[in-house]
């Protein structure tokens, strides 16, 4: 299939403004004739639903939580990027665009990234108007701090709870439209399928998580804002409810899945403490502004620390290796996440890691506290320090934090064109659910930026271009396409409930996570990926023969919820391995051991792999087909990334 990205003609800086003028419009009187479904009410979904309601569309918004306020967007800590240049330190829209393309290791679309940089400046004004309590300087101006992959301060923040504050702003806008009757909110509903009619997306099938009732919902267009799929690794910084089901079911109805192997490993997470854990805890990247990353220079000293024979505070400076500062003097501790993560893994592989497991490095605030005082550090990161102490029992004001990389964000997602439409007409994907803006690695503080950009400033324009061509007639949920889709969903649930095997859903999820982390995690190679593919195939077969899903459908049944999601994650895991095998280069978060520089950095192969991998589902049990969208770089020069 020929992929049409619908990138507008003309100079990069004019594409978006010209496109907004050229898209078809729906006049205000006609907007009330159209229904839009929005699945997911995090930052992207809540902002989109609120914006659609404000414009006059009829909106149905769905979330599987009991309230949109519980969306995983609340877990974002460090901040949101915007090219405001408040610090007068050389920032600009083009510099944000350039940093994002470079940070993504030149595997993203120029046009989409430049649009993101353009609208970033409006996001801050929007959020301030909503009352988001961004940090401010003494004189009252909005404060900024630095984040990885940039040499300017462009990150706006609210202590270490930026995602929560931004979500409350979007939630207030959404609630206003709910009160106005323009948005109907459906909570505790799990989307299990997309309904197609004449090749177009016309609705969804959901399961009520309280009663188990399977329900049909019709609309003129469907917008997926359901986040990423990091939980394929089982242990990640994602909430346990985060899943790929909505996007995956859309994929199986014809929406191409792009760059599934591009996974972000976050360098600053609290290390794994035991087999009892179901998730990991993020420590904001903003901590790398003031925290210095180090390990002992000598393996012997690391062993003493691991055994409790030596305290890190007693190790002299000349015996510490501040390895990021030494290796990358220009960026130091603020290198991008993929670079910081790989370096942490390397020093631990050398036997210089700390913690009893040896899988941790230090993030030390002693110098910052000495320089600025404890009160200043507490003002910037207080809630993060409190969270760390509650989880680990150690006081980070007195003892260095221990951190280690963990799965965090997924750059891959449903393929979308410039309008954020998937390969299925009428089906859109926004926020982390799509692939469009981050390439092979996302820079810190860019997830919130993309979610709100898509929801507030992009999809409200571009969806009108599609709806303007749609008839006003509403498809009845009595239509045969809905009945057929409901029947298929019920049959799948019936099958899961009646396997009655010997292993729990979590047993399979953990096994999948171990395979993915070992062979498709921070580093990959052809031999390991081939082994992983075979193991996942076997695990998938075992799942459908031996999983034990307790309870029934007609009740609150978390075992059934998990089973539905893990079944999809098993299929996705296999596709991620296929994608990683196909891309025999290293780029960003995708590190193929066969493709690295003499210094151990990711080595791209631009003449062979400057494309978006867009995978097409061909049927149950069939190998997926790879389609390629060539990436054209007219405004940035393809160079080997360097943060030295």
Coordinates of C-alpha atoms in Angstrom, one line a residue:
X1 CA 0.0 0.0 0.0
X2 CA 1.2 3.5 -0.9
X3 CA 1.4 5.5 2.3
X4 CA 0.2 9.1 1.8
X5 CA 1.4 11.3 4.7
X6 CA -0.5 14.3 3.3
X7 CA 2.4 16.6 4.2
X8 CA 1.6 20.1 2.8
X9 CA 3.7 21.7 0.1
X10 CA 5.8 24.8 0.8
X11 CA 8.4 26.0 3.3
X12 CA 8.5 24.2 6.6
X13 CA 7.6 27.2 8.7
X14 CA 4.5 27.8 6.5
X15 CA 3.1 24.3 6.1
X16 CA 0.8 24.3 9.1
X17 CA -0.6 27.8 8.7
X18 CA -1.3 27.1 5.0
X19 CA -2.8 23.7 5.8
X20 CA -5.2 25.1 8.3
X21 CA -6.5 27.5 5.6
X22 CA -6.8 24.7 3.0
X23 CA -8.6 22.1 5.0
X24 CA -12.3 21.9 4.6
X25 CA -14.4 23.4 7.4
X26 CA -17.7 22.4 9.0
X27 CA -19.9 25.4 9.7
X28 CA -21.0 26.0 13.3
X29 CA -24.6 25.0 12.5
X30 CA -23.6 21.7 11.0
X31 CA -21.1 20.7 13.7
X32 CA -24.0 19.7 16.0
X33 CA -25.0 17.1 13.4
X34 CA -21.8 15.1 13.9
X35 CA -20.9 12.7 16.6
X36 CA -17.2 12.0 17.6
X37 CA -16.0 9.2 19.8
X38 CA -12.9 9.9 21.9
X39 CA -11.3 6.9 23.6
X40 CA -9.0 7.8 26.4
X41 CA -9.2 10.9 28.6
X42 CA -5.6 11.6 29.5
X43 CA -4.0 14.8 28.3
X44 CA -4.5 14.1 24.6
X45 CA -8.1 12.7 24.9
X46 CA -9.4 15.2 27.5
X47 CA -8.1 18.2 25.6
X48 CA -9.5 16.8 22.3
X49 CA -12.9 16.0 23.7
X50 CA -13.1 19.4 25.4
X51 CA -12.1 21.2 22.2
X52 CA -14.6 19.2 20.1
X53 CA -17.3 20.1 22.6
X54 CA -16.4 23.7 22.5
X55 CA -16.6 23.8 18.7
X56 CA -20.1 22.3 18.9
X57 CA -19.6 18.7 18.0
X58 CA -21.4 15.9 19.9
X59 CA -18.8 14.0 21.8
X60 CA -18.8 10.6 23.5
X61 CA -15.7 10.2 25.7
X62 CA -14.6 6.9 27.1
X63 CA -12.1 5.9 29.8
X64 CA -11.5 2.6 31.7
X65 CA -10.8 4.5 35.0
X66 CA -13.5 5.6 37.3
X67 CA -12.6 9.2 36.4
X68 CA -10.6 11.0 33.7
X69 CA -8.5 12.4 36.6
X70 CA -7.0 9.0 37.0
X71 CA -5.5 8.8 33.5
X72 CA -1.8 7.9 33.4
X73 CA -0.9 11.5 32.4
X74 CA -0.9 12.3 36.1
X75 CA 2.3 10.3 36.5
X76 CA 4.3 12.7 34.3
X77 CA 6.6 14.7 36.7
X78 CA 9.3 16.9 35.3
X79 CA 7.6 19.4 32.9
X80 CA 6.4 20.4 29.4
X81 CA 8.6 21.9 26.7
X82 CA 7.8 25.1 24.8
X83 CA 9.9 27.4 22.7
X84 CA 9.0 30.6 24.6
X85 CA 12.7 31.7 25.1
X86 CA 11.8 33.2 28.4
X87 CA 15.4 32.7 29.6
X88 CA 16.7 34.6 26.6
X89 CA 19.2 31.8 26.2
X90 CA 18.9 31.3 22.4
X91 CA 15.8 29.1 22.2
X92 CA 13.5 29.4 19.2
X93 CA 10.8 27.3 17.4
X94 CA 13.4 26.1 15.0
X95 CA 15.8 25.1 17.8
X96 CA 13.1 23.1 19.5
X97 CA 12.3 21.5 16.2
X98 CA 16.0 20.7 15.6
X99 CA 16.6 19.3 19.1
X100 CA 13.5 17.1 18.8
X101 CA 14.6 15.7 15.4
X102 CA 18.1 15.2 16.6
X103 CA 17.0 13.7 19.9
X104 CA 14.8 11.2 17.9
X105 CA 18.0 10.2 16.0
X106 CA 16.5 11.5 12.7
X107 CA 13.7 9.0 12.4
X108 CA 10.7 11.4 12.6
X109 CA 8.8 13.5 10.1
X110 CA 10.1 17.0 9.8
X111 CA 6.7 18.5 9.1
X112 CA 5.0 17.0 12.2
X113 CA 7.9 18.0 14.5
X114 CA 8.0 21.6 13.3
X115 CA 4.2 21.9 13.8
X116 CA 4.7 20.6 17.3
X117 CA 7.3 23.2 18.0
X118 CA 5.1 25.9 16.6
X119 CA 2.1 25.2 18.7
X120 CA 4.1 24.6 21.8
X121 CA 4.1 28.3 22.6
X122 CA 0.3 28.4 22.6
X123 CA 0.0 25.4 24.9
X124 CA 1.6 27.3 27.8
X125 CA -0.8 30.3 27.4
X126 CA -3.8 27.9 27.2
X127 CA -2.7 26.1 30.4
X128 CA -1.9 29.3 32.3
X129 CA -5.4 30.6 31.4
X130 CA -6.8 27.4 32.9
X131 CA -5.0 28.1 36.2
X132 CA -2.2 25.5 35.9
X133 CA 0.1 26.5 38.8
X134 CA 3.4 26.5 36.9
X135 CA 6.5 27.4 38.9
X136 CA 7.4 31.1 38.8
X137 CA 10.5 33.2 39.3
X138 CA 10.7 35.7 42.2
X139 CA 9.4 38.5 40.0
X140 CA 6.3 36.4 38.9
X141 CA 7.4 35.3 35.5
X142 CA 7.1 31.6 34.6
X143 CA 10.2 29.6 35.5
X144 CA 12.0 27.2 33.2
X145 CA 14.5 24.4 33.8
X146 CA 16.7 22.3 31.6
X147 CA 16.0 18.8 30.3
X148 CA 18.0 16.2 28.5
X149 CA 19.0 16.7 24.8
X150 CA 18.9 20.5 25.0
X151 CA 21.3 23.3 25.9
X152 CA 18.6 25.8 26.6
X153 CA 16.0 26.0 29.4
X154 CA 12.6 25.5 27.9
X155 CA 10.8 23.2 30.3
X156 CA 7.8 24.6 32.2
X157 CA 7.0 22.7 35.4
X158 CA 4.9 22.5 38.6
X159 CA 7.3 21.0 41.1
X160 CA 7.4 17.3 40.2
X161 CA 3.7 16.9 39.5
X162 CA 3.4 18.7 36.1
X163 CA 1.3 16.0 34.5
X164 CA -1.2 16.0 37.3
X165 CA -1.6 19.8 37.1
X166 CA -2.0 19.8 33.4
X167 CA -4.5 17.0 33.5
X168 CA -6.6 18.9 36.0
X169 CA -6.6 21.8 33.6
X170 CA -7.7 19.6 30.7
X171 CA -10.2 17.9 33.0
X172 CA -11.8 21.2 34.0
X173 CA -12.2 22.1 30.3
X174 CA -13.7 18.6 29.7
X175 CA -16.0 18.9 32.7
X176 CA -17.3 22.3 31.4
X177 CA -18.4 20.6 28.2
X178 CA -19.9 17.7 30.1
X179 CA -22.0 20.2 32.1
X180 CA -23.0 21.9 28.8
X181 CA -24.2 18.7 27.4
X182 CA -21.8 18.6 24.5
X183 CA -19.7 15.7 25.9
X184 CA -21.2 12.5 27.3
X185 CA -18.7 10.8 29.6
X186 CA -18.5 7.0 29.8
X187 CA -16.2 5.8 32.6
X188 CA -15.3 2.2 33.5
X189 CA -15.7 1.2 29.8
X190 CA -13.1 -0.8 28.0
X191 CA -12.9 -0.5 24.3
X192 CA -12.5 -3.9 22.7
X193 CA -13.1 -3.3 18.9
X194 CA -13.5 -0.8 16.2
X195 CA -16.6 -1.1 14.0
X196 CA -16.2 -0.6 10.3
X197 CA -18.8 0.2 7.6
X198 CA -17.9 0.6 3.9
X199 CA -14.2 0.8 4.9
X200 CA -14.7 3.6 7.4
X201 CA -14.5 3.7 11.2
X202 CA -18.1 4.2 12.4
X203 CA -18.0 3.2 16.1
X204 CA -16.6 1.0 18.8
X205 CA -17.5 -2.0 21.0
X206 CA -17.0 -1.6 24.7
X207 CA -17.3 -3.8 27.8
X208 CA -18.7 -2.2 30.9
X209 CA -16.1 -3.1 33.6
X210 CA -18.7 -3.2 36.4
X211 CA -21.5 -5.2 34.8
X212 CA -19.7 -6.9 31.9
X213 CA -22.3 -5.7 29.4
X214 CA -21.0 -5.5 25.8
X215 CA -22.2 -2.3 24.2
X216 CA -22.1 -0.6 20.8
X217 CA -21.5 3.1 20.2
X218 CA -21.8 4.8 16.9
X219 CA -20.2 8.0 15.6
X220 CA -19.0 9.7 12.4
X221 CA -15.4 9.5 13.5
X222 CA -13.3 7.8 16.2
X223 CA -10.3 9.3 17.9
X224 CA -8.0 7.0 19.9
X225 CA -6.0 8.7 22.7
X226 CA -5.2 5.5 24.6
X227 CA -1.5 6.0 25.4
X228 CA 1.5 3.6 24.9
X229 CA 2.3 0.0 25.2
X230 CA 5.2 -0.1 27.6
X231 CA 3.5 -2.8 29.7
X232 CA 4.5 -5.4 27.1
X233 CA 7.6 -5.6 29.3
X234 CA 5.5 -6.2 32.4
X235 CA 7.7 -4.0 34.6
X236 CA 7.6 -0.4 33.5
X237 CA 6.8 3.0 34.8
X238 CA 3.3 2.7 33.3
X239 CA 0.2 2.2 35.4
X240 CA -0.8 -1.4 35.4
X241 CA -4.0 -0.5 33.6
X242 CA -2.1 1.0 30.6
X243 CA -2.5 -1.3 27.7
X244 CA -2.4 -1.6 23.9
X245 CA -5.9 -3.1 23.3
X246 CA -7.6 -0.2 21.7
X247 CA -4.7 0.5 19.3
X248 CA -4.1 -3.2 18.6
X249 CA -7.8 -4.0 17.8
X250 CA -7.7 -1.0 15.4
X251 CA -4.5 -2.4 13.9
X252 CA -6.3 -5.7 13.2
X253 CA -9.1 -3.8 11.5
X254 CA -6.6 -2.2 9.0
X255 CA -4.7 0.6 10.9
X256 CA -1.0 0.2 10.2
X257 CA 1.3 0.0 13.3
X258 CA 4.4 2.1 13.0
X259 CA 7.9 1.6 14.5
X260 CA 6.7 -0.8 17.2
X261 CA 10.3 -1.6 18.3
X262 CA 11.1 2.0 19.3
X263 CA 10.8 1.8 23.1
X264 CA 12.2 4.4 25.5
X265 CA 14.1 3.3 28.5
X266 CA 14.1 6.0 31.1
X267 CA 17.4 6.4 32.9
X268 CA 16.2 7.6 36.3
X269 CA 13.9 5.0 37.9
X270 CA 13.9 3.4 41.3
X271 CA 15.7 0.0 40.7
X272 CA 13.9 -3.3 40.9
X273 CA 13.7 -4.6 44.4
X274 CA 12.2 -8.1 44.0
X275 CA 9.8 -10.4 42.2
X276 CA 6.9 -9.0 44.1
X277 CA 6.8 -5.8 42.0
X278 CA 4.1 -5.2 39.4
X279 CA 5.5 -1.8 38.2
X280 CA 8.4 0.5 38.6
X281 CA 8.6 4.1 39.9
X282 CA 9.9 7.0 37.8
X283 CA 12.2 9.6 39.2
X284 CA 11.8 12.7 37.1
X285 CA 14.5 13.5 34.5
X286 CA 14.5 17.1 36.0
X287 CA 16.5 15.6 38.8
X288 CA 19.5 15.4 36.4
X289 CA 19.6 19.2 36.5
X290 CA 21.1 19.2 40.0
X291 CA 21.9 15.6 40.6
X292 CA 25.2 14.2 39.5
X293 CA 25.3 10.6 38.1
X294 CA 28.3 8.4 39.3
X295 CA 29.5 5.0 40.2
X296 CA 32.8 3.9 41.9
X297 CA 35.8 3.9 39.5
X298 CA 36.9 0.5 41.0
X299 CA 35.0 -2.7 40.9
X300 CA 36.4 -3.5 44.4
X301 CA 34.7 -0.3 45.9
X302 CA 31.4 -1.1 44.2
X303 CA 31.5 -4.6 45.7
X304 CA 32.1 -3.1 49.2
X305 CA 29.1 -0.8 48.7
X306 CA 26.9 -3.6 47.5
X307 CA 27.8 -5.6 50.6
X308 CA 27.2 -2.7 52.9
X309 CA 30.9 -2.5 53.9
X310 CA 31.2 1.1 52.5
X311 CA 28.8 4.0 52.4
X312 CA 28.8 6.0 49.2
X313 CA 29.1 9.2 51.2
X314 CA 32.5 7.9 52.5
X315 CA 33.9 7.2 49.0
X316 CA 36.4 10.0 48.2
X317 CA 35.8 12.2 45.1
X318 CA 38.9 10.9 43.3
X319 CA 37.5 7.3 43.5
X320 CA 34.2 8.3 41.8
X321 CA 33.4 8.1 38.1
X322 CA 31.0 10.9 37.0
X323 CA 30.9 9.0 33.7
X324 CA 28.3 11.2 31.9
X325 CA 30.2 14.4 32.6
X326 CA 33.5 12.8 31.5
X327 CA 32.2 11.2 28.3
X328 CA 29.8 14.0 27.3
X329 CA 31.3 17.3 28.5
X330 CA 28.9 19.6 26.5
X331 CA 25.7 18.0 27.9
X332 CA 27.0 16.1 30.9
X333 CA 24.2 14.6 33.0
X334 CA 21.6 16.1 30.6
X335 CA 22.3 13.8 27.6
X336 CA 19.1 12.2 26.1
X337 CA 17.5 9.3 27.8
X338 CA 18.7 6.6 25.5
X339 CA 22.3 7.7 25.9
X340 CA 22.1 8.0 29.7
X341 CA 20.4 4.6 29.9
X342 CA 22.9 2.7 27.8
X343 CA 25.8 4.2 29.7
X344 CA 24.2 3.2 33.0
X345 CA 23.8 -0.4 31.7
X346 CA 27.5 -0.4 30.5
X347 CA 29.0 0.6 33.9
X348 CA 26.8 -1.9 35.7
X349 CA 27.8 -4.6 33.2
X350 CA 31.4 -3.8 34.1
X351 CA 30.6 -4.7 37.7
X352 CA 30.6 -1.1 39.0
X353 CA 26.9 -0.9 39.7
X354 CA 25.6 -0.3 43.2
X355 CA 22.6 -1.7 45.2
X356 CA 22.6 -5.4 46.3
X357 CA 21.7 -6.4 42.7
X358 CA 24.5 -4.4 41.2
X359 CA 21.9 -2.9 38.9
X360 CA 21.9 0.8 40.0
X361 CA 24.0 4.0 39.8
X362 CA 24.0 7.0 42.0
X363 CA 22.2 10.3 41.5
X364 CA 23.9 12.6 44.0
X365 CA 22.6 16.0 45.2
X366 CA 25.4 16.8 47.7
X367 CA 27.0 19.4 45.5
X368 CA 23.7 21.1 44.7
X369 CA 22.7 21.2 48.3
X370 CA 26.0 22.7 49.3
X371 CA 25.8 25.2 46.5
X372 CA 22.1 26.3 46.7
X373 CA 21.0 25.1 50.1
X374 CA 18.6 22.4 51.1
X375 CA 15.6 24.7 50.9
X376 CA 16.2 25.5 47.3
X377 CA 16.5 21.8 46.3
X378 CA 13.4 21.0 48.3
X379 CA 11.5 23.8 46.5
X380 CA 12.3 22.2 43.2
X381 CA 12.0 18.5 43.9
X382 CA 10.5 18.1 47.3
X383 CA 7.6 15.8 46.4
X384 CA 10.0 13.6 44.4
X385 CA 12.4 13.3 47.3
X386 CA 9.5 12.4 49.6
X387 CA 8.3 9.7 47.2
X388 CA 11.8 8.2 46.9
X389 CA 12.2 8.1 50.7
X390 CA 8.8 6.5 51.2
X391 CA 9.6 3.7 48.7
X392 CA 13.2 3.0 49.6
X393 CA 13.5 4.2 53.2
X394 CA 16.5 6.3 52.5
X395 CA 16.8 10.1 52.7
X396 CA 18.1 11.5 49.4
X397 CA 19.1 14.8 51.1
X398 CA 21.7 12.8 53.0
X399 CA 22.4 9.7 50.8
X400 CA 22.6 9.6 47.0
X401 CA 19.6 8.3 45.2
X402 CA 20.0 4.9 43.5
X403 CA 18.5 4.8 40.0
X404 CA 18.5 2.4 37.1
X405 CA 16.9 2.5 33.6
X406 CA 13.4 1.1 33.1
X407 CA 10.8 1.0 30.3
X408 CA 8.9 4.2 30.1
X409 CA 7.5 5.5 26.9
X410 CA 6.8 4.0 23.4
X411 CA 7.7 6.1 20.4
X412 CA 5.9 3.6 18.1
X413 CA 2.2 3.5 17.7
X414 CA -0.5 3.6 15.0
X415 CA 0.7 5.2 11.8
X416 CA -1.0 8.5 11.1
X417 CA -0.8 11.1 8.3
X418 CA -0.3 14.9 8.8
X419 CA -4.0 15.1 9.8
X420 CA -3.4 12.4 12.5
X421 CA -5.7 10.0 10.6
X422 CA -4.7 6.3 10.5
X423 CA -4.8 4.2 7.4
X424 CA -8.5 3.6 8.3
X425 CA -10.6 6.5 7.1
X426 CA -12.4 8.2 10.0
X427 CA -10.1 6.6 12.6
X428 CA -7.6 9.0 14.3
X429 CA -4.8 8.4 16.8
X430 CA -3.4 11.2 19.0
X431 CA -0.8 11.5 21.8
X432 CA 1.3 8.5 22.6
X433 CA -1.1 6.2 20.7
X434 CA 0.4 7.4 17.4
X435 CA 4.0 7.3 16.2
X436 CA 4.3 10.8 14.7
X437 CA 6.6 13.2 16.5
X438 CA 9.4 11.5 18.5
X439 CA 11.3 9.3 16.0
X440 CA 13.5 6.7 17.8
X441 CA 13.8 8.5 21.1
X442 CA 11.6 11.0 22.9
X443 CA 13.3 14.0 24.6
X444 CA 12.1 14.5 28.2
X445 CA 9.1 16.9 28.7
X446 CA 7.9 16.3 25.1
X447 CA 5.2 13.8 25.9
X448 CA 2.9 16.4 27.6
X449 CA 3.7 18.8 24.8
X450 CA 2.6 16.4 22.1
X451 CA -0.5 15.2 23.9
X452 CA -1.8 18.8 24.4
X453 CA -0.7 19.9 20.9
X454 CA -2.6 17.1 19.3
X455 CA -5.7 17.6 21.5
X456 CA -6.0 21.3 21.7
X457 CA -4.4 22.6 18.5
X458 CA -4.2 19.9 15.7
X459 CA -7.1 17.4 15.7
X460 CA -9.8 20.1 16.2
X461 CA -8.7 21.5 12.8
X462 CA -7.9 18.4 10.9
X463 CA -11.0 16.3 11.8
X464 CA -13.2 18.8 10.1
X465 CA -11.5 18.1 6.8
X466 CA -12.9 14.5 7.0
X467 CA -16.3 15.3 8.6
X468 CA -17.1 17.9 5.9
X469 CA -17.3 15.1 3.4
X470 CA -19.4 12.8 5.6
X471 CA -23.2 12.6 5.3
X472 CA -25.1 13.7 8.5
X473 CA -26.9 10.4 8.7
X474 CA -26.0 8.5 11.9
X475 CA -25.3 4.8 11.7
X476 CA -27.7 2.8 13.9
X477 CA -26.2 0.5 16.4
X478 CA -28.8 -2.0 15.1
X479 CA -26.8 -2.2 11.9
X480 CA -25.4 -5.6 11.1
X481 CA -21.8 -4.4 11.4
X482 CA -22.3 -3.7 15.1
X483 CA -24.1 -7.0 15.7
X484 CA -21.3 -8.9 14.1
X485 CA -18.6 -7.0 16.0
X486 CA -20.4 -7.6 19.3
X487 CA -20.7 -11.3 18.5
X488 CA -16.9 -11.6 17.8
X489 CA -16.1 -9.8 21.1
X490 CA -18.4 -12.0 23.1
X491 CA -17.0 -15.2 21.5
X492 CA -13.4 -14.1 22.4
X493 CA -14.5 -13.5 26.0
X494 CA -16.3 -16.8 26.1
X495 CA -13.1 -18.6 24.8
X496 CA -10.9 -16.9 27.4
X497 CA -13.2 -17.8 30.3
X498 CA -13.5 -21.5 29.2
X499 CA -9.9 -22.4 28.8
X500 CA -9.6 -23.1 32.5
X501 CA -5.9 -23.8 32.5
X502 CA -3.4 -24.0 35.2
X503 CA -1.5 -20.7 35.0
X504 CA -2.6 -17.2 35.9
X505 CA -2.7 -14.3 33.4
X506 CA 0.1 -12.7 35.4
X507 CA 2.3 -15.8 34.9
X508 CA 2.1 -15.2 31.1
X509 CA 2.5 -11.5 31.4
X510 CA 5.7 -11.8 33.5
X511 CA 7.1 -14.5 31.2
X512 CA 6.5 -12.2 28.2
X513 CA 8.1 -9.3 30.0
X514 CA 11.2 -11.3 30.8
X515 CA 11.6 -12.3 27.1
X516 CA 11.1 -8.7 25.9
X517 CA 13.5 -7.2 28.4
X518 CA 16.2 -9.8 27.8
X519 CA 16.1 -9.8 24.0
X520 CA 14.3 -6.6 22.9
X521 CA 15.2 -4.2 25.7
X522 CA 18.1 -1.8 26.1
X523 CA 20.2 -3.7 23.5
X524 CA 19.2 -6.2 20.8
X525 CA 21.0 -8.5 18.4
X526 CA 19.8 -10.8 15.6
X527 CA 20.4 -14.0 17.4
X528 CA 18.5 -12.9 20.5
X529 CA 15.6 -11.5 18.5
X530 CA 15.2 -14.7 16.6
X531 CA 15.2 -16.6 19.9
X532 CA 12.6 -14.2 21.3
X533 CA 10.3 -14.7 18.4
X534 CA 10.3 -18.4 18.9
X535 CA 9.7 -18.1 22.6
X536 CA 6.9 -15.6 22.2
X537 CA 5.1 -17.9 19.7
X538 CA 5.3 -20.8 22.1
X539 CA 4.1 -18.6 25.0
X540 CA 1.2 -17.4 22.9
X541 CA 0.2 -20.9 22.1
X542 CA 0.4 -21.9 25.8
X543 CA -1.7 -18.9 26.7
X544 CA -4.6 -20.0 24.6
X545 CA -4.3 -23.5 26.0
X546 CA -3.4 -23.1 29.6
X547 CA -4.5 -19.7 31.0
X548 CA -6.9 -19.7 33.9
X549 CA -9.3 -16.7 33.8
X550 CA -11.4 -16.9 36.9
X551 CA -15.0 -15.6 37.4
X552 CA -17.5 -14.7 34.7
X553 CA -18.2 -11.9 32.3
X554 CA -21.2 -10.5 34.0
X555 CA -19.3 -8.9 36.9
X556 CA -16.3 -6.8 37.9
X557 CA -13.6 -9.2 36.7
X558 CA -10.0 -7.9 36.7
X559 CA -8.7 -11.3 35.7
X560 CA -10.7 -11.1 32.4
X561 CA -9.6 -7.5 31.9
X562 CA -6.0 -8.6 32.2
X563 CA -6.5 -11.6 29.9
X564 CA -7.9 -9.5 27.1
X565 CA -4.9 -7.2 27.3
X566 CA -2.2 -9.8 27.7
X567 CA -3.6 -11.6 24.7
X568 CA -3.0 -8.4 22.7
X569 CA 0.4 -7.8 24.3
X570 CA 1.6 -11.2 23.2
X571 CA 0.8 -10.5 19.6
X572 CA 2.3 -7.0 19.8
X573 CA 5.5 -8.4 21.4
X574 CA 6.0 -10.6 18.4
X575 CA 5.6 -7.7 16.0
X576 CA 8.1 -5.6 18.1
X577 CA 10.6 -8.4 17.6
X578 CA 9.9 -8.5 13.9
X579 CA 10.4 -4.8 13.6
X580 CA 13.6 -4.9 15.6
X581 CA 14.9 -7.7 13.4
X582 CA 14.1 -5.8 10.2
X583 CA 15.8 -2.6 11.4
X584 CA 19.5 -3.8 11.4
X585 CA 20.7 -0.4 12.4
X586 CA 21.0 1.4 15.7
X587 CA 19.0 4.6 16.3
X588 CA 17.8 6.2 19.5
X589 CA 16.2 3.7 21.8
X590 CA 16.7 0.9 19.3
X591 CA 20.2 -0.3 19.9
X592 CA 21.4 -3.2 17.6
X593 CA 24.7 -4.5 18.9
X594 CA 25.8 -5.2 15.4
X595 CA 25.6 -1.5 14.5
X596 CA 27.6 0.8 16.8
X597 CA 30.5 3.2 16.5
X598 CA 33.9 2.5 17.8
X599 CA 32.9 4.5 20.9
X600 CA 29.8 2.3 21.5
X601 CA 27.3 4.9 20.3
X602 CA 24.2 4.1 18.1
X603 CA 25.2 3.9 14.5
X604 CA 22.5 4.7 12.0
X605 CA 22.5 3.4 8.4
X606 CA 20.7 6.3 6.7
X607 CA 20.9 5.0 3.1
X608 CA 19.0 1.8 4.1
X609 CA 16.8 2.7 7.0
X610 CA 15.5 6.3 6.7
X611 CA 12.0 5.2 6.7
X612 CA 9.0 4.7 9.0
X613 CA 8.2 1.0 9.4
X614 CA 4.4 0.7 9.0
X615 CA 3.2 -2.9 9.6
X616 CA 0.0 -4.2 8.0
X617 CA -2.1 -7.0 9.6
X618 CA -2.9 -9.7 7.1
X619 CA -4.9 -12.2 9.2
X620 CA -4.7 -14.4 12.2
X621 CA -1.6 -16.6 12.1
X622 CA -0.2 -14.7 9.0
X623 CA 3.1 -12.8 9.0
X624 CA 2.5 -9.0 8.9
X625 CA 3.6 -7.1 5.8
X626 CA 6.0 -4.2 6.1
X627 CA 5.2 -0.9 4.3
X628 CA 7.7 1.9 4.3
X629 CA 7.2 5.7 4.5
X630 CA 10.4 7.3 3.3
X631 CA 11.6 10.1 5.5
X632 CA 12.8 13.2 3.6
X633 CA 15.1 15.6 5.4
X634 CA 15.3 19.0 3.8
X635 CA 15.9 21.3 6.8
X636 CA 18.2 19.3 9.0
X637 CA 21.4 17.6 8.0
X638 CA 21.7 13.9 8.8
X639 CA 24.7 13.6 11.0
X640 CA 25.9 11.2 13.7
X641 CA 24.4 12.4 16.9
X642 CA 27.0 13.8 19.3
X643 CA 26.4 15.2 22.8
X644 CA 30.1 15.5 23.6

